Amino acid sequence: MDKDGYNGGKPKTFVSTFRLALKPQARTFCVEKQKGLEDGLDTSNRTLVGNNKLGVSSATDSRLTTLQALETPHFKQPLRDCAVFEGSNATFQGVITGSQPLSISWLHNGERVHSSTSFENGVASLTVTQCSPGDAGTYTCIAENAAGKQSSSAVLHITATKEIPRATNHELHSEVTFKVASSKNTQLSLASKERSQHREEDKVSTAIRDIHLQTKVSTSKGPPVKFVDPPDKVEVRVGEQARLHCEFRSSCVPVACCWIYKKGKVVVEGPRMSVRSSDTQSAVEISQARQDDTGSYTIIVQNRKGSAQHTISLSVIDRPDPPASQPVVSKLSTQSLVLSWTGPSYDGGTAVLGYNVEVRQEGQDKPESWTEVTSCCKSTTHHIHSGLEPLGQYRFRVRAYNSAGVSEPSQESECVKMATSANEKKKDESESYITVTIDTKHKVKDHYNVHERLGVGKFGQVFLMSHKDTGQKVAGKFYRARTLKERTAARTEIKLMNRLHHPKLVQCLAAYETRSEMVMVMEYIEGGELFERIVDDNYEHTELTSAHYMQQILEGMQYVHKQNIIHLDLKPENIICMDTTGTRIKIIDFGLARELEEGKPLMVMHGTPEFVAPEVINYESVGLETDMWSIGVICFVLLSGESPFQGNNNAETLALVTAASFEFDQESFEDISDQAKDFISSLLKKKTQMQVVMYRGPRPPLDGLF
């Protein structure tokens, strides 16, 4: 290549790169001066009026507020692209408005420019003197003040020139025009206006006086830059090479390319990253890809006529994490059980495709003792119905897998002992039920040791106790019994408990009354509240396990309602699990329960806002459907982990309940069947709309759901 920029008779092409600093559009913070606003001080009263489906509300604010009028920078006249010959000067100018003081800075291909800049009377200018090929590229002006930042960019194109010496040693006598094609878009027009003639051995010599460089302007209506079949997504595994490649067609040259990722960061060369660009394509190559390379990568291609951009989503995937919880066993029988678990906390960057379930017999601790039960489980619940022996003892674990591979195993389950036929029949059968008579001759401490407190409520407190002779653990409910009304309420609950003998209902074992206190002794259930499982990430609440909970709640409440008793405080906190691993439950806390009497409307004004029925809020007569409403809310919470009527405060919650206003969130109920949603909808209806059909047959009509 010669010093004048020609290589083999062809023009030299200069390729430049540029860096764009992307910033969100700044907002203008300004307040017009109005009545009551003097010198930036707002002394007027302000009224805020809002409305939603609950009604209209307003609020007045008469506080004094100091207001500052700040206007973000704005390019009233942005920078314009500039094309000059090599050796000439180039000037960029932009007209900028905005609150003072304004800070002006310039960038050339992402690098700060410090010389030949000025800012006067709102005009920012930059002059590039004696332009050389290295000065080509993108120039960016950045204006910044306390309210925000704004920028404008333009491209400088530099054309190389070649000096042709003027011939003066021949007399010109004729006009000759030469057209020399130098490229697809340029031609040289050479003309002589003087005429002369010179003959020497039949050779003609012509001098060239004037040279005019003419550039053809494309009349194409196509875009300045067009991408050719660019990819939208690229997926690689951790450690592999990621290549993001785009081909494009440009209407003119030179072309500048830039790759941007992670909210405005420019892709630059590094130990693991390289960028290769030409006039027709550009590529980013990332060696040994990591998960933090995942994200959106945008290529911006610009020429003198405009620009275009395209975004590629890069996913660097890995094996998923192990399932987050140990498997939990439910529906245990002689040769089958149901396993439930929680999915992995991180899916590896791509969807989990399924789970492998493994089992080993208790006592066999070698790694090879684990055998695969299934490798194609598509949910977080699996029903094992073969291969298990009665009275056998087993442990289970689960692995998750995606397109990148299989995870490490989850935490092992607790040791599970399979049932026998006799045990299976007895597991929900109560011991012998007893009818309690209130003991007025002894104190509770005569027979029981009182330990730590388990809970506290409006009625009083609950303590863990143990029988002095047998050591049996029980729960003691200590009532507030200072007034006749409080004692009557305690006696009523004990009386109702004597009628509620069912495996799904907590049982009353004894009762004591003295001048200073009343105590009801109940069976102690160690599994904890169902509510605690709902909020515990170690438990997976699938539709199958939720249906098993609901079946037991319905069985227990069916028995309660047959006694003409309504609970009136059903909520997850009053559903207790029998143990820490299974799904058997019991219903507790009949402190608000009432007996229905024919011909005597019953109205109450108590309950928990999220679970209470509309008729309670409206102080209308209550009935069996009042409990069924609460059961519908419990089912909604179990399936989604959300409350259908939860408001920002109790007043808003009660308003939503009164309007019976709820919806099934698409994301939360994505994997829930229409049958389950129909069941909830059939219960969450106002009393006037609801048909009580729950107990027409010997079993609830939801058998198909379970």
PDB file of C-alpha atoms in Angstrom, residues 473-685:
ATOM      1  CA  LYS A 473     -48.462 -35.045  76.354  1.00  0.00           C
ATOM      2  CA  VAL A 474     -51.603 -32.925  76.160  1.00  0.00           C
ATOM      3  CA  ALA A 475     -52.578 -29.316  75.477  1.00  0.00           C
ATOM      4  CA  GLY A 476     -54.263 -27.269  78.185  1.00  0.00           C
ATOM      5  CA  LYS A 477     -56.538 -24.384  77.231  1.00  0.00           C
ATOM      6  CA  PHE A 478     -56.648 -21.928  80.160  1.00  0.00           C
ATOM      7  CA  TYR A 479     -59.688 -19.676  79.849  1.00  0.00           C
ATOM      8  CA  ARG A 480     -60.168 -16.196  81.147  1.00  0.00           C
ATOM      9  CA  ALA A 481     -62.981 -16.880  83.602  1.00  0.00           C
ATOM     10  CA  ARG A 482     -63.320 -13.743  85.653  1.00  0.00           C
ATOM     11  CA  THR A 483     -66.897 -12.997  84.613  1.00  0.00           C
ATOM     12  CA  LEU A 484     -70.017 -15.097  84.247  1.00  0.00           C
ATOM     13  CA  LYS A 485     -70.005 -14.439  80.498  1.00  0.00           C
ATOM     14  CA  GLU A 486     -66.481 -15.819  80.133  1.00  0.00           C
ATOM     15  CA  ARG A 487     -67.303 -18.932  82.184  1.00  0.00           C
ATOM     16  CA  THR A 488     -70.465 -19.523  80.150  1.00  0.00           C
ATOM     17  CA  ALA A 489     -68.456 -19.322  76.904  1.00  0.00           C
ATOM     18  CA  ALA A 490     -65.953 -21.881  78.241  1.00  0.00           C
ATOM     19  CA  ARG A 491     -68.713 -24.278  79.325  1.00  0.00           C
ATOM     20  CA  THR A 492     -70.374 -23.927  75.896  1.00  0.00           C
ATOM     21  CA  GLU A 493     -67.183 -24.937  74.073  1.00  0.00           C
ATOM     22  CA  ILE A 494     -66.689 -27.971  76.339  1.00  0.00           C
ATOM     23  CA  LYS A 495     -70.329 -28.950  75.795  1.00  0.00           C
ATOM     24  CA  LEU A 496     -69.960 -28.741  72.004  1.00  0.00           C
ATOM     25  CA  MET A 497     -66.683 -30.701  72.097  1.00  0.00           C
ATOM     26  CA  ASN A 498     -68.505 -33.578  73.797  1.00  0.00           C
ATOM     27  CA  ARG A 499     -70.592 -33.923  70.629  1.00  0.00           C
ATOM     28  CA  LEU A 500     -67.701 -33.773  68.146  1.00  0.00           C
ATOM     29  CA  HIS A 501     -66.190 -37.254  68.210  1.00  0.00           C
ATOM     30  CA  HIS A 502     -64.506 -37.715  64.830  1.00  0.00           C
ATOM     31  CA  PRO A 503     -60.955 -38.649  63.693  1.00  0.00           C
ATOM     32  CA  LYS A 504     -60.547 -35.293  61.926  1.00  0.00           C
ATOM     33  CA  LEU A 505     -61.508 -33.217  64.973  1.00  0.00           C
ATOM     34  CA  VAL A 506     -59.369 -32.489  68.018  1.00  0.00           C
ATOM     35  CA  GLN A 507     -60.689 -34.291  71.111  1.00  0.00           C
ATOM     36  CA  CYS A 508     -61.414 -32.993  74.597  1.00  0.00           C
ATOM     37  CA  LEU A 509     -59.882 -35.273  77.266  1.00  0.00           C
ATOM     38  CA  ALA A 510     -60.754 -33.508  80.542  1.00  0.00           C
ATOM     39  CA  ALA A 511     -61.985 -30.219  82.024  1.00  0.00           C
ATOM     40  CA  TYR A 512     -61.396 -28.425  85.325  1.00  0.00           C
ATOM     41  CA  GLU A 513     -63.168 -25.501  86.967  1.00  0.00           C
ATOM     42  CA  THR A 514     -62.197 -23.634  90.123  1.00  0.00           C
ATOM     43  CA  ARG A 515     -62.970 -20.201  91.439  1.00  0.00           C
ATOM     44  CA  SER A 516     -59.887 -18.737  89.759  1.00  0.00           C
ATOM     45  CA  GLU A 517     -59.701 -20.607  86.446  1.00  0.00           C
ATOM     46  CA  MET A 518     -61.231 -22.982  83.893  1.00  0.00           C
ATOM     47  CA  VAL A 519     -59.100 -25.405  81.894  1.00  0.00           C
ATOM     48  CA  MET A 520     -59.945 -27.746  79.015  1.00  0.00           C
ATOM     49  CA  VAL A 521     -57.465 -30.571  78.390  1.00  0.00           C
ATOM     50  CA  MET A 522     -57.147 -31.605  74.719  1.00  0.00           C
ATOM     51  CA  GLU A 523     -55.048 -34.048  72.756  1.00  0.00           C
ATOM     52  CA  TYR A 524     -51.674 -32.605  71.738  1.00  0.00           C
ATOM     53  CA  ILE A 525     -50.948 -32.677  67.991  1.00  0.00           C
ATOM     54  CA  GLU A 526     -47.254 -32.292  67.159  1.00  0.00           C
ATOM     55  CA  GLY A 527     -47.196 -31.654  63.399  1.00  0.00           C
ATOM     56  CA  GLY A 528     -47.720 -27.901  63.527  1.00  0.00           C
ATOM     57  CA  GLU A 529     -50.173 -25.594  61.806  1.00  0.00           C
ATOM     58  CA  LEU A 530     -51.074 -26.106  58.172  1.00  0.00           C
ATOM     59  CA  PHE A 531     -50.356 -22.395  57.738  1.00  0.00           C
ATOM     60  CA  GLU A 532     -46.700 -23.015  58.630  1.00  0.00           C
ATOM     61  CA  ARG A 533     -46.428 -25.527  55.810  1.00  0.00           C
ATOM     62  CA  ILE A 534     -47.971 -23.108  53.334  1.00  0.00           C
ATOM     63  CA  VAL A 535     -45.253 -20.525  53.989  1.00  0.00           C
ATOM     64  CA  ASP A 536     -42.435 -23.094  54.303  1.00  0.00           C
ATOM     65  CA  ASP A 537     -40.438 -23.491  51.066  1.00  0.00           C
ATOM     66  CA  ASN A 538     -39.471 -27.019  52.105  1.00  0.00           C
ATOM     67  CA  TYR A 539     -43.024 -28.207  51.427  1.00  0.00           C
ATOM     68  CA  GLU A 540     -44.379 -28.471  47.901  1.00  0.00           C
ATOM     69  CA  HIS A 541     -48.103 -27.748  47.686  1.00  0.00           C
ATOM     70  CA  THR A 542     -49.241 -29.530  44.557  1.00  0.00           C
ATOM     71  CA  GLU A 543     -52.860 -29.932  43.593  1.00  0.00           C
ATOM     72  CA  LEU A 544     -52.691 -33.569  44.704  1.00  0.00           C
ATOM     73  CA  THR A 545     -51.451 -32.832  48.233  1.00  0.00           C
ATOM     74  CA  SER A 546     -53.799 -29.854  48.559  1.00  0.00           C
ATOM     75  CA  ALA A 547     -56.714 -32.058  47.530  1.00  0.00           C
ATOM     76  CA  HIS A 548     -55.752 -34.553  50.231  1.00  0.00           C
ATOM     77  CA  TYR A 549     -55.854 -31.784  52.853  1.00  0.00           C
ATOM     78  CA  MET A 550     -59.202 -30.547  51.536  1.00  0.00           C
ATOM     79  CA  GLN A 551     -60.729 -34.040  51.589  1.00  0.00           C
ATOM     80  CA  GLN A 552     -59.960 -34.372  55.291  1.00  0.00           C
ATOM     81  CA  ILE A 553     -61.254 -30.875  56.089  1.00  0.00           C
ATOM     82  CA  LEU A 554     -64.498 -31.660  54.277  1.00  0.00           C
ATOM     83  CA  GLU A 555     -64.873 -34.997  56.077  1.00  0.00           C
ATOM     84  CA  GLY A 556     -64.431 -33.338  59.453  1.00  0.00           C
ATOM     85  CA  MET A 557     -66.749 -30.411  58.693  1.00  0.00           C
ATOM     86  CA  GLN A 558     -69.389 -32.705  57.232  1.00  0.00           C
ATOM     87  CA  TYR A 559     -69.588 -34.413  60.632  1.00  0.00           C
ATOM     88  CA  VAL A 560     -69.666 -31.054  62.470  1.00  0.00           C
ATOM     89  CA  HIS A 561     -72.505 -29.771  60.294  1.00  0.00           C
ATOM     90  CA  LYS A 562     -74.520 -32.952  60.816  1.00  0.00           C
ATOM     91  CA  GLN A 563     -74.553 -32.018  64.504  1.00  0.00           C
ATOM     92  CA  ASN A 564     -76.046 -28.610  63.511  1.00  0.00           C
ATOM     93  CA  ILE A 565     -72.840 -26.930  64.679  1.00  0.00           C
ATOM     94  CA  ILE A 566     -70.874 -24.339  62.704  1.00  0.00           C
ATOM     95  CA  HIS A 567     -67.218 -23.568  63.382  1.00  0.00           C
ATOM     96  CA  LEU A 568     -67.165 -19.860  62.330  1.00  0.00           C
ATOM     97  CA  ASP A 569     -63.351 -19.555  62.489  1.00  0.00           C
ATOM     98  CA  LEU A 570     -61.964 -21.918  59.857  1.00  0.00           C
ATOM     99  CA  LYS A 571     -58.504 -20.856  58.650  1.00  0.00           C
ATOM    100  CA  PRO A 572     -55.122 -22.562  58.045  1.00  0.00           C
ATOM    101  CA  GLU A 573     -53.974 -21.715  61.586  1.00  0.00           C
ATOM    102  CA  ASN A 574     -56.806 -23.884  62.946  1.00  0.00           C
ATOM    103  CA  ILE A 575     -55.865 -26.892  60.808  1.00  0.00           C
ATOM    104  CA  ILE A 576     -53.125 -28.915  62.562  1.00  0.00           C
ATOM    105  CA  CYS A 577     -50.946 -31.602  60.940  1.00  0.00           C
ATOM    106  CA  MET A 578     -50.721 -34.922  62.784  1.00  0.00           C
ATOM    107  CA  ASP A 579     -46.953 -35.234  62.189  1.00  0.00           C
ATOM    108  CA  THR A 580     -44.095 -33.421  60.473  1.00  0.00           C
ATOM    109  CA  THR A 581     -43.872 -35.639  57.376  1.00  0.00           C
ATOM    110  CA  GLY A 582     -47.375 -36.815  56.494  1.00  0.00           C
ATOM    111  CA  THR A 583     -50.488 -34.984  55.322  1.00  0.00           C
ATOM    112  CA  ARG A 584     -53.051 -36.130  57.934  1.00  0.00           C
ATOM    113  CA  ILE A 585     -54.725 -33.230  59.737  1.00  0.00           C
ATOM    114  CA  LYS A 586     -57.198 -32.344  62.478  1.00  0.00           C
ATOM    115  CA  ILE A 587     -59.437 -29.308  62.936  1.00  0.00           C
ATOM    116  CA  ILE A 588     -59.021 -27.405  66.212  1.00  0.00           C
ATOM    117  CA  ASP A 589     -60.303 -24.324  68.098  1.00  0.00           C
ATOM    118  CA  PHE A 590     -64.078 -24.449  68.467  1.00  0.00           C
ATOM    119  CA  GLY A 591     -64.051 -21.364  70.692  1.00  0.00           C
ATOM    120  CA  LEU A 592     -66.324 -19.424  68.301  1.00  0.00           C
ATOM    121  CA  ALA A 593     -68.471 -22.421  67.307  1.00  0.00           C
ATOM    122  CA  ARG A 594     -72.239 -22.136  67.675  1.00  0.00           C
ATOM    123  CA  GLU A 595     -75.179 -24.517  67.529  1.00  0.00           C
ATOM    124  CA  LEU A 596     -77.888 -23.753  64.974  1.00  0.00           C
ATOM    125  CA  GLU A 597     -81.453 -23.857  66.253  1.00  0.00           C
ATOM    126  CA  GLU A 598     -84.380 -24.156  63.871  1.00  0.00           C
ATOM    127  CA  GLY A 599     -86.421 -20.960  63.637  1.00  0.00           C
ATOM    128  CA  LYS A 600     -83.809 -18.878  65.483  1.00  0.00           C
ATOM    129  CA  PRO A 601     -81.565 -16.830  63.160  1.00  0.00           C
ATOM    130  CA  LEU A 602     -77.979 -16.645  64.400  1.00  0.00           C
ATOM    131  CA  MET A 603     -75.927 -13.499  63.790  1.00  0.00           C
ATOM    132  CA  VAL A 604     -72.321 -13.018  64.874  1.00  0.00           C
ATOM    133  CA  MET A 605     -69.713 -10.290  64.558  1.00  0.00           C
ATOM    134  CA  HIS A 606     -66.352 -12.000  64.822  1.00  0.00           C
ATOM    135  CA  GLY A 607     -63.859 -13.837  62.624  1.00  0.00           C
ATOM    136  CA  THR A 608     -60.647 -13.350  60.657  1.00  0.00           C
ATOM    137  CA  PRO A 609     -61.056 -10.747  57.855  1.00  0.00           C
ATOM    138  CA  GLU A 610     -59.406 -12.805  55.079  1.00  0.00           C
ATOM    139  CA  PHE A 611     -61.496 -15.923  55.801  1.00  0.00           C
ATOM    140  CA  VAL A 612     -64.802 -14.536  57.122  1.00  0.00           C
ATOM    141  CA  ALA A 613     -67.933 -14.768  54.950  1.00  0.00           C
ATOM    142  CA  PRO A 614     -69.847 -11.692  53.654  1.00  0.00           C
ATOM    143  CA  GLU A 615     -72.902 -12.396  55.850  1.00  0.00           C
ATOM    144  CA  VAL A 616     -70.760 -12.030  58.978  1.00  0.00           C
ATOM    145  CA  ILE A 617     -69.510  -8.608  57.849  1.00  0.00           C
ATOM    146  CA  ASN A 618     -73.054  -7.525  56.957  1.00  0.00           C
ATOM    147  CA  TYR A 619     -74.379  -8.844  60.283  1.00  0.00           C
ATOM    148  CA  GLU A 620     -76.801 -11.194  58.573  1.00  0.00           C
ATOM    149  CA  SER A 621     -77.845 -14.651  59.705  1.00  0.00           C
ATOM    150  CA  VAL A 622     -75.142 -17.292  59.380  1.00  0.00           C
ATOM    151  CA  GLY A 623     -75.401 -20.968  58.515  1.00  0.00           C
ATOM    152  CA  LEU A 624     -73.550 -23.952  57.101  1.00  0.00           C
ATOM    153  CA  GLU A 625     -72.605 -21.938  54.010  1.00  0.00           C
ATOM    154  CA  THR A 626     -70.650 -19.553  56.250  1.00  0.00           C
ATOM    155  CA  ASP A 627     -68.130 -22.316  56.972  1.00  0.00           C
ATOM    156  CA  MET A 628     -68.133 -23.407  53.320  1.00  0.00           C
ATOM    157  CA  TRP A 629     -67.018 -19.909  52.271  1.00  0.00           C
ATOM    158  CA  SER A 630     -64.022 -20.199  54.624  1.00  0.00           C
ATOM    159  CA  ILE A 631     -63.217 -23.638  53.186  1.00  0.00           C
ATOM    160  CA  GLY A 632     -63.163 -22.093  49.692  1.00  0.00           C
ATOM    161  CA  VAL A 633     -60.657 -19.473  50.848  1.00  0.00           C
ATOM    162  CA  ILE A 634     -58.464 -22.157  52.465  1.00  0.00           C
ATOM    163  CA  CYS A 635     -58.471 -24.136  49.208  1.00  0.00           C
ATOM    164  CA  PHE A 636     -57.497 -21.006  47.241  1.00  0.00           C
ATOM    165  CA  VAL A 637     -54.578 -20.367  49.620  1.00  0.00           C
ATOM    166  CA  LEU A 638     -53.390 -23.984  49.500  1.00  0.00           C
ATOM    167  CA  LEU A 639     -53.317 -24.095  45.694  1.00  0.00           C
ATOM    168  CA  SER A 640     -51.757 -20.682  45.063  1.00  0.00           C
ATOM    169  CA  GLY A 641     -50.065 -19.550  48.269  1.00  0.00           C
ATOM    170  CA  GLU A 642     -52.049 -16.311  47.997  1.00  0.00           C
ATOM    171  CA  SER A 643     -55.159 -14.962  49.700  1.00  0.00           C
ATOM    172  CA  PRO A 644     -58.044 -14.128  47.329  1.00  0.00           C
ATOM    173  CA  PHE A 645     -59.289 -11.136  49.335  1.00  0.00           C
ATOM    174  CA  GLN A 646     -56.081  -9.749  50.839  1.00  0.00           C
ATOM    175  CA  GLY A 647     -56.177  -5.933  50.850  1.00  0.00           C
ATOM    176  CA  ASN A 648     -53.745  -3.296  52.025  1.00  0.00           C
ATOM    177  CA  ASN A 649     -55.610  -3.102  55.333  1.00  0.00           C
ATOM    178  CA  ASN A 650     -58.527  -4.767  57.107  1.00  0.00           C
ATOM    179  CA  ALA A 651     -61.039  -2.255  55.749  1.00  0.00           C
ATOM    180  CA  GLU A 652     -60.019  -2.948  52.163  1.00  0.00           C
ATOM    181  CA  THR A 653     -60.002  -6.698  52.783  1.00  0.00           C
ATOM    182  CA  LEU A 654     -63.534  -6.621  54.214  1.00  0.00           C
ATOM    183  CA  ALA A 655     -64.720  -4.543  51.251  1.00  0.00           C
ATOM    184  CA  LEU A 656     -63.339  -7.125  48.806  1.00  0.00           C
ATOM    185  CA  VAL A 657     -65.016  -9.920  50.775  1.00  0.00           C
ATOM    186  CA  THR A 658     -68.355  -8.102  50.781  1.00  0.00           C
ATOM    187  CA  ALA A 659     -68.146  -7.652  47.001  1.00  0.00           C
ATOM    188  CA  ALA A 660     -67.062 -11.311  46.570  1.00  0.00           C
ATOM    189  CA  SER A 661     -64.371  -9.880  44.302  1.00  0.00           C
ATOM    190  CA  PHE A 662     -61.483 -12.206  43.449  1.00  0.00           C
ATOM    191  CA  GLU A 663     -59.692 -13.634  40.436  1.00  0.00           C
ATOM    192  CA  PHE A 664     -57.403 -16.551  39.609  1.00  0.00           C
ATOM    193  CA  ASP A 665     -53.940 -15.147  38.927  1.00  0.00           C
ATOM    194  CA  GLN A 666     -52.705 -16.682  35.691  1.00  0.00           C
ATOM    195  CA  GLU A 667     -49.204 -17.378  36.960  1.00  0.00           C
ATOM    196  CA  SER A 668     -50.252 -18.741  40.362  1.00  0.00           C
ATOM    197  CA  PHE A 669     -52.913 -21.050  38.885  1.00  0.00           C
ATOM    198  CA  GLU A 670     -51.024 -22.016  35.740  1.00  0.00           C
ATOM    199  CA  ASP A 671     -50.785 -25.694  36.716  1.00  0.00           C
ATOM    200  CA  ILE A 672     -54.132 -25.921  38.551  1.00  0.00           C
ATOM    201  CA  SER A 673     -57.001 -27.838  36.941  1.00  0.00           C
ATOM    202  CA  ASP A 674     -60.281 -26.232  35.916  1.00  0.00           C
ATOM    203  CA  GLN A 675     -62.054 -28.665  38.241  1.00  0.00           C
ATOM    204  CA  ALA A 676     -60.220 -27.258  41.265  1.00  0.00           C
ATOM    205  CA  LYS A 677     -60.941 -23.671  40.200  1.00  0.00           C
ATOM    206  CA  ASP A 678     -64.614 -24.523  39.644  1.00  0.00           C
ATOM    207  CA  PHE A 679     -64.733 -26.005  43.156  1.00  0.00           C
ATOM    208  CA  ILE A 680     -63.383 -22.771  44.648  1.00  0.00           C
ATOM    209  CA  SER A 681     -65.775 -20.643  42.599  1.00  0.00           C
ATOM    210  CA  SER A 682     -68.740 -22.735  43.753  1.00  0.00           C
ATOM    211  CA  LEU A 683     -67.894 -21.935  47.391  1.00  0.00           C
ATOM    212  CA  LEU A 684     -66.926 -18.268  47.122  1.00  0.00           C
ATOM    213  CA  LYS A 685     -70.416 -17.030  46.368  1.00  0.00           C
TER     214      LYS A 685
END
